[in-house]
XYZ file of N, CA and C in Angstrom:
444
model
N -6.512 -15.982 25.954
C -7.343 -14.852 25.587
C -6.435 -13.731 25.079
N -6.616 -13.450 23.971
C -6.273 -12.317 23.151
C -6.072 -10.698 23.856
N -5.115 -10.077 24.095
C -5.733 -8.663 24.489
C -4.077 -7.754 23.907
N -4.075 -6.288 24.420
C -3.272 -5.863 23.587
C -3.359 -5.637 22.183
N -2.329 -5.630 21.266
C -2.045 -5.528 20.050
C -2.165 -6.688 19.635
N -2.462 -8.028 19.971
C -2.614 -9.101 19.434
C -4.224 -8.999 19.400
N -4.572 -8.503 19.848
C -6.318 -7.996 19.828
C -6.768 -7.508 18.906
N -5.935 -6.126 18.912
C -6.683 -5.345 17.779
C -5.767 -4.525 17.138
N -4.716 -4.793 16.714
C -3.447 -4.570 15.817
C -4.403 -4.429 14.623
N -4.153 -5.486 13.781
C -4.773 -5.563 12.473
C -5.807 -4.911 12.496
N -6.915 -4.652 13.654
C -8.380 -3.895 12.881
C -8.048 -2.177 12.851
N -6.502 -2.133 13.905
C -6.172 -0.438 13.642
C -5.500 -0.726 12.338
N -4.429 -1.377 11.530
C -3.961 -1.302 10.394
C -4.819 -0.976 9.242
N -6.107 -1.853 9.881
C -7.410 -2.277 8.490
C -8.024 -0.730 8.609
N -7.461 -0.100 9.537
C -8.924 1.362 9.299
C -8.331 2.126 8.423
N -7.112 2.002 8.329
C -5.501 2.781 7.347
C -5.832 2.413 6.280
N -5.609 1.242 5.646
C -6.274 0.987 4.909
C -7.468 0.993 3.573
N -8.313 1.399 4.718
C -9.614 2.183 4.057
C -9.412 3.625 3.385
N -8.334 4.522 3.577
C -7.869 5.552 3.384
C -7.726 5.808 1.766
N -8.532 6.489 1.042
C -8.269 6.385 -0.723
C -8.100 8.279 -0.934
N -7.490 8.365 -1.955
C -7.268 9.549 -2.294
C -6.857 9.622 -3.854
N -8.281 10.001 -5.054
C -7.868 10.131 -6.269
C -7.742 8.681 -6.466
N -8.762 7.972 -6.394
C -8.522 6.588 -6.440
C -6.891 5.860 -6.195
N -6.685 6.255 -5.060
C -4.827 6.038 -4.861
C -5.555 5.232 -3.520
N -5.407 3.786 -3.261
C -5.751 3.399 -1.823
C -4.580 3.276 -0.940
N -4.408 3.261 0.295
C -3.495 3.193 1.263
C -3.411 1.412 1.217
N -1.888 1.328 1.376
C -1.226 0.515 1.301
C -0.724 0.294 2.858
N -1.767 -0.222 4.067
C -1.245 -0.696 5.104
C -1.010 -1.459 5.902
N 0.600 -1.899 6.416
C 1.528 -2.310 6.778
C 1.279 -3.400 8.061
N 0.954 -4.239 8.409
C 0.643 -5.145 9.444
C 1.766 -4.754 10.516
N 1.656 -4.832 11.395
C 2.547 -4.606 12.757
C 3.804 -5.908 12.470
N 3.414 -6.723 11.730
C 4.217 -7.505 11.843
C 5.079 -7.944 10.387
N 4.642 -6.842 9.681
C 5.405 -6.801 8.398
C 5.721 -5.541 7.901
N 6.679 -4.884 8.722
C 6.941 -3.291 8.055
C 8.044 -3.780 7.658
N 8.126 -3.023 6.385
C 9.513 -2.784 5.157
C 10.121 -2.371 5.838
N 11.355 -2.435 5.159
C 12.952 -1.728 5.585
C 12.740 -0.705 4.852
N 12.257 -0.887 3.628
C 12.456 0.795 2.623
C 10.776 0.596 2.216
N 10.093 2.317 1.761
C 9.148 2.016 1.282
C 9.148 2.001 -0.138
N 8.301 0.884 -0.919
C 8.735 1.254 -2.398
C 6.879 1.593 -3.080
N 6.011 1.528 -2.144
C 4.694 1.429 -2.506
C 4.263 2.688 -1.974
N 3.770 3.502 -2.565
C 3.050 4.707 -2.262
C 1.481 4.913 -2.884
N 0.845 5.444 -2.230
C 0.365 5.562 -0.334
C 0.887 4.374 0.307
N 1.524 4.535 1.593
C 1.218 3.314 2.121
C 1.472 4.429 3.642
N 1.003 3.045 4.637
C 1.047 3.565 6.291
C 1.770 2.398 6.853
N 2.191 2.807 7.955
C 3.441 2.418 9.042
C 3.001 2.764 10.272
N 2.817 1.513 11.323
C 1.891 1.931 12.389
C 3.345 1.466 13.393
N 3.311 1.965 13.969
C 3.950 1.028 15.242
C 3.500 1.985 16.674
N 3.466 1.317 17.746
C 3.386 1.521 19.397
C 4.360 2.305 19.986
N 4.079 3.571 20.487
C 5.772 4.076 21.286
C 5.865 3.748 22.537
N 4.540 4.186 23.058
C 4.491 3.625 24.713
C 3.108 2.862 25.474
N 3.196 3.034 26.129
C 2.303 2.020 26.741
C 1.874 2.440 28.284
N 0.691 2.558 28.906
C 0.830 2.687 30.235
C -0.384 1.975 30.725
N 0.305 1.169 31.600
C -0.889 0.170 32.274
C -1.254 0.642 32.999
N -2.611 0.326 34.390
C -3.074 0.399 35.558
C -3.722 -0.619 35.346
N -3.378 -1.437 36.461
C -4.244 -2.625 37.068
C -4.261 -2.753 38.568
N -5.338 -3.278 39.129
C -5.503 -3.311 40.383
C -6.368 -4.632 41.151
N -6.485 -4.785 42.140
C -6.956 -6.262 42.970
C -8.479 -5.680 42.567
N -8.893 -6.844 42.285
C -10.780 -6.253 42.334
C -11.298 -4.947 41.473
N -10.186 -3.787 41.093
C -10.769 -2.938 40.352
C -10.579 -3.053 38.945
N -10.394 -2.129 38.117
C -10.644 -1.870 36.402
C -8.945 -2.161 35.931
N -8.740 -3.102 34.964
C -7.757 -3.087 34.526
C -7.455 -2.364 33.212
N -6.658 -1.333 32.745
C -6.696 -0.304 31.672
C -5.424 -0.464 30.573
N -5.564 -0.503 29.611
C -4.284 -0.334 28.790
C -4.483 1.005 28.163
N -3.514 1.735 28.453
C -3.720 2.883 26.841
C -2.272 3.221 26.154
N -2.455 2.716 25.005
C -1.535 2.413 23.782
C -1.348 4.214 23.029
N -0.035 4.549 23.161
C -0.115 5.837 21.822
C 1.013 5.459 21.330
N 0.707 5.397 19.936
C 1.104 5.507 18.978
C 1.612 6.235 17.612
N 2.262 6.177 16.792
C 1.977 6.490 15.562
C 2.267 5.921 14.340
N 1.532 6.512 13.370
C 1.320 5.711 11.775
C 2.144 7.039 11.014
N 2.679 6.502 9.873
C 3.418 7.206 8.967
C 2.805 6.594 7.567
N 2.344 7.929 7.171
C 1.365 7.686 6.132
C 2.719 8.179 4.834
N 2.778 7.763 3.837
C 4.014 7.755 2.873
C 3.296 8.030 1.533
N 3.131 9.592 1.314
C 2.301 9.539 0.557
C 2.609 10.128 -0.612
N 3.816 10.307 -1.211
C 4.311 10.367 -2.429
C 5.785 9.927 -2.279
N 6.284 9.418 -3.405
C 7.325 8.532 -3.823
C 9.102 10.045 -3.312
N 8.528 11.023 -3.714
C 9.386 12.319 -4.012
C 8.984 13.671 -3.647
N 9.813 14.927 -3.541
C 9.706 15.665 -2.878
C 8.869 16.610 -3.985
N 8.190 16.496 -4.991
C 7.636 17.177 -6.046
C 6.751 18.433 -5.231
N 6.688 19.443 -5.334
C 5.922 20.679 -4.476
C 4.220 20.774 -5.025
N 4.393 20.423 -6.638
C 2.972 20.487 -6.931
C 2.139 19.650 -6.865
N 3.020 18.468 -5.849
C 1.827 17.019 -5.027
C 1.231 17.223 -4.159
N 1.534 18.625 -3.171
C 1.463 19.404 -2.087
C -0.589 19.400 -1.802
N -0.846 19.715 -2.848
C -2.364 19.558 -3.156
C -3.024 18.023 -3.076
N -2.663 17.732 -3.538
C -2.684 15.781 -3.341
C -2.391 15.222 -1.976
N -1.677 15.596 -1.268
C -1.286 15.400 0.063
C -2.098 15.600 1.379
N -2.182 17.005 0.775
C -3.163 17.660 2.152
C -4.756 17.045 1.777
N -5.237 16.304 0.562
C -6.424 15.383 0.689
C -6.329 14.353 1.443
N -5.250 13.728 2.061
C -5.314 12.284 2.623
C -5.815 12.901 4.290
N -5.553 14.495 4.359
C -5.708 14.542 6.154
C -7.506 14.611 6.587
N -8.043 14.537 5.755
C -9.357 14.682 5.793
C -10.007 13.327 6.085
N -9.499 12.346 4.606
C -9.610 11.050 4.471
C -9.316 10.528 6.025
N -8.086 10.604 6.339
C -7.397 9.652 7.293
C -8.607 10.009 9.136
N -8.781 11.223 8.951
C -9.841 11.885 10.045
C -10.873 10.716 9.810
N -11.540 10.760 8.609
C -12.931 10.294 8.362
C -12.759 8.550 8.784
N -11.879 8.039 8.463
C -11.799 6.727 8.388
C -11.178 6.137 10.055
N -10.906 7.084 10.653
C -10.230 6.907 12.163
C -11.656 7.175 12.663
N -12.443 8.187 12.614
C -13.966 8.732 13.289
C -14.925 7.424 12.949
N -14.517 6.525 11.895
C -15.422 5.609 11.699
C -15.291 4.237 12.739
N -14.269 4.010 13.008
C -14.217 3.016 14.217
C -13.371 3.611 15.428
N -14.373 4.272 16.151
C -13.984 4.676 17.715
C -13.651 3.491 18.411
N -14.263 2.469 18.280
C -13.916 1.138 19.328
C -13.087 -0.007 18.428
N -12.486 0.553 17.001
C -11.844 -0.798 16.480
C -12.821 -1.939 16.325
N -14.094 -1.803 15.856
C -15.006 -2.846 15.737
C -15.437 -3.466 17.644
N -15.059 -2.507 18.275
C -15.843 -3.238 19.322
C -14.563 -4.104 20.642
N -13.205 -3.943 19.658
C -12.301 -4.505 20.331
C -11.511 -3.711 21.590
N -12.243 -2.682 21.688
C -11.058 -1.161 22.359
C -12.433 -0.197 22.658
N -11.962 0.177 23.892
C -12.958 1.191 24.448
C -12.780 2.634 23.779
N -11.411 3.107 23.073
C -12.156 4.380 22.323
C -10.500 4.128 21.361
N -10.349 4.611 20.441
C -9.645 4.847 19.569
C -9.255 6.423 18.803
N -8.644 7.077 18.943
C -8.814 8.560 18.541
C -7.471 8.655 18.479
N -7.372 10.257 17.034
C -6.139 10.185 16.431
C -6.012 11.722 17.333
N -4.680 11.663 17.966
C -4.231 12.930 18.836
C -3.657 14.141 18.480
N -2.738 13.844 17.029
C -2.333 14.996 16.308
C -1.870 14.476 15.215
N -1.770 15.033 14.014
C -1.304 15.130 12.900
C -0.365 16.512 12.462
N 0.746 15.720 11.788
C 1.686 16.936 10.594
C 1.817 16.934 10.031
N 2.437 17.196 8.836
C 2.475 16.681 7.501
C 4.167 17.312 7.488
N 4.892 16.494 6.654
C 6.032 16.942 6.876
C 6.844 15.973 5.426
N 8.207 15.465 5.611
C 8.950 14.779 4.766
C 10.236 13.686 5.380
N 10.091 12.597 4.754
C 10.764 11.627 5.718
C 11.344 11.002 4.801
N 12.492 10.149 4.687
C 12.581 8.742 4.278
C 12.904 7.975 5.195
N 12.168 6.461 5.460
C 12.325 5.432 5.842
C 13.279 4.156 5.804
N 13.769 4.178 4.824
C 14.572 3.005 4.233
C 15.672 3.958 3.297
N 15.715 3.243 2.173
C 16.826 3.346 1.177
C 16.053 4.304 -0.100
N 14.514 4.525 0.424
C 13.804 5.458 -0.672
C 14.393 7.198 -0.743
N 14.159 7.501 -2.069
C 14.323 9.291 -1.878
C 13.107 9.865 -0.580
N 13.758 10.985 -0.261
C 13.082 11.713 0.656
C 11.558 12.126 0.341
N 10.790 12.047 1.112
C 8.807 11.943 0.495
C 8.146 12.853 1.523
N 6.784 13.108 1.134
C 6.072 13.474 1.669
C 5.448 12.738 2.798
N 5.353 13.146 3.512
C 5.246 12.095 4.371
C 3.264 12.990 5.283
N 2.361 12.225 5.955
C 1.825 12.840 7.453
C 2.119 11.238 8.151
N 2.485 12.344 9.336
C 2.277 11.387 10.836
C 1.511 11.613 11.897
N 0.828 10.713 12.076
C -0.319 10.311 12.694
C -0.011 10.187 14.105
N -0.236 10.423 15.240
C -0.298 10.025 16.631
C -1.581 9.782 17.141
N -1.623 8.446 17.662
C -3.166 7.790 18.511
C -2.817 7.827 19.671
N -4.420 6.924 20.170
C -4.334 6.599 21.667
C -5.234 5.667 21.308
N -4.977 4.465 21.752
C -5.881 3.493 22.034
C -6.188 2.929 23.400
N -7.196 3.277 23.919
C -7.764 2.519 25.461
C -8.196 0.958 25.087
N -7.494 0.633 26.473
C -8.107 -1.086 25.900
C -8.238 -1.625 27.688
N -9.640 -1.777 27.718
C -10.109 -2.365 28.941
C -9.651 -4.082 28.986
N -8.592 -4.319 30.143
C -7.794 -5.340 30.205
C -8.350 -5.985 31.381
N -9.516 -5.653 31.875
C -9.834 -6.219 32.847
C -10.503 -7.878 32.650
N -10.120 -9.009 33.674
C -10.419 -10.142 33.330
C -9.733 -11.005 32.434
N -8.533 -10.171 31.968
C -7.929 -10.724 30.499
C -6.676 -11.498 31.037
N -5.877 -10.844 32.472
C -4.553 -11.776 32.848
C -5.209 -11.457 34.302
N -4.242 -12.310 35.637
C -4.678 -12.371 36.737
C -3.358 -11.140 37.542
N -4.357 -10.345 38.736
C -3.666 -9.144 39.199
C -3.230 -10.226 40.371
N -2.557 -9.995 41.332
C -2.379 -10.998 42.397
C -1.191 -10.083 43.650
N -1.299 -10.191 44.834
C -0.555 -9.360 45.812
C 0.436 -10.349 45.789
């Protein structure tokens, strides 16, 4: 039985995804295929920082996942993209508010803060960058065995 990020990895990548701006769609990154450098813009970069379980004999078993995504949203540091940029934080709201449960896989899904700032990742020039921080709850109960 499936649980964790082998659960519902891909349906958080797929909500990134959905993300368009100026007919520009987001280009996002499977947990299990992030670039070394980015060469595709828009694109997003999800990965897991921490993790905190509770499980117990007979009671509720809990995962909650936070994270963050790095949304890569121009190639270069150009100032008059600045306008173009700050459209994706609206987008990225709307398309996270649309699956609270990840299709049903995760008891709530919600994005915790956003910045907008400038990064490079790889071997690319320095970009515009927002980063995204989640939380994903994931009711783990029934899924592995608790045992004294």
């Amino acid at each position: 039985m499936a649980y964790g990020i082998a659960s519902w990895g891909k349906a958080l990548t797929d909500v990134w995804g959905e993300v368009s701006v100026e007919n520009k769609r987001v280009l996002s990154y499977t947990f299990d295929r992030v670039p070394e450098s980015v060469s595709v813009f828009p694109s997003a970069i999800s990965f897991v920082m921490d993790v905190n379980h509770s499980y117990s004999l007979g009671g509720v078993c809990l995962a909650v996942f936070h994270g963050r995504t790095h949304f890569h949203i121009t190639s270069g540091l150009v100032r008059s993209q600045m306008g173009f940029v700050m459209k994706f934080i609206n987008e990225i709201v709307k398309a996270a508010a649309g699956h609270l449960t990840l299709g049903g896989l995760v008891t709530d899904f919600r994005i915790t803060s956003m910045q907008m700032g400038m990064d490079k990742w790889g071997n690319e020039d320095e970009h515009f960058v927002i980063e995204v921080d989640w939380t994903v709850e994931e009711s783990q109960s029934g899924k592995y065995t608790v045992s004294a």
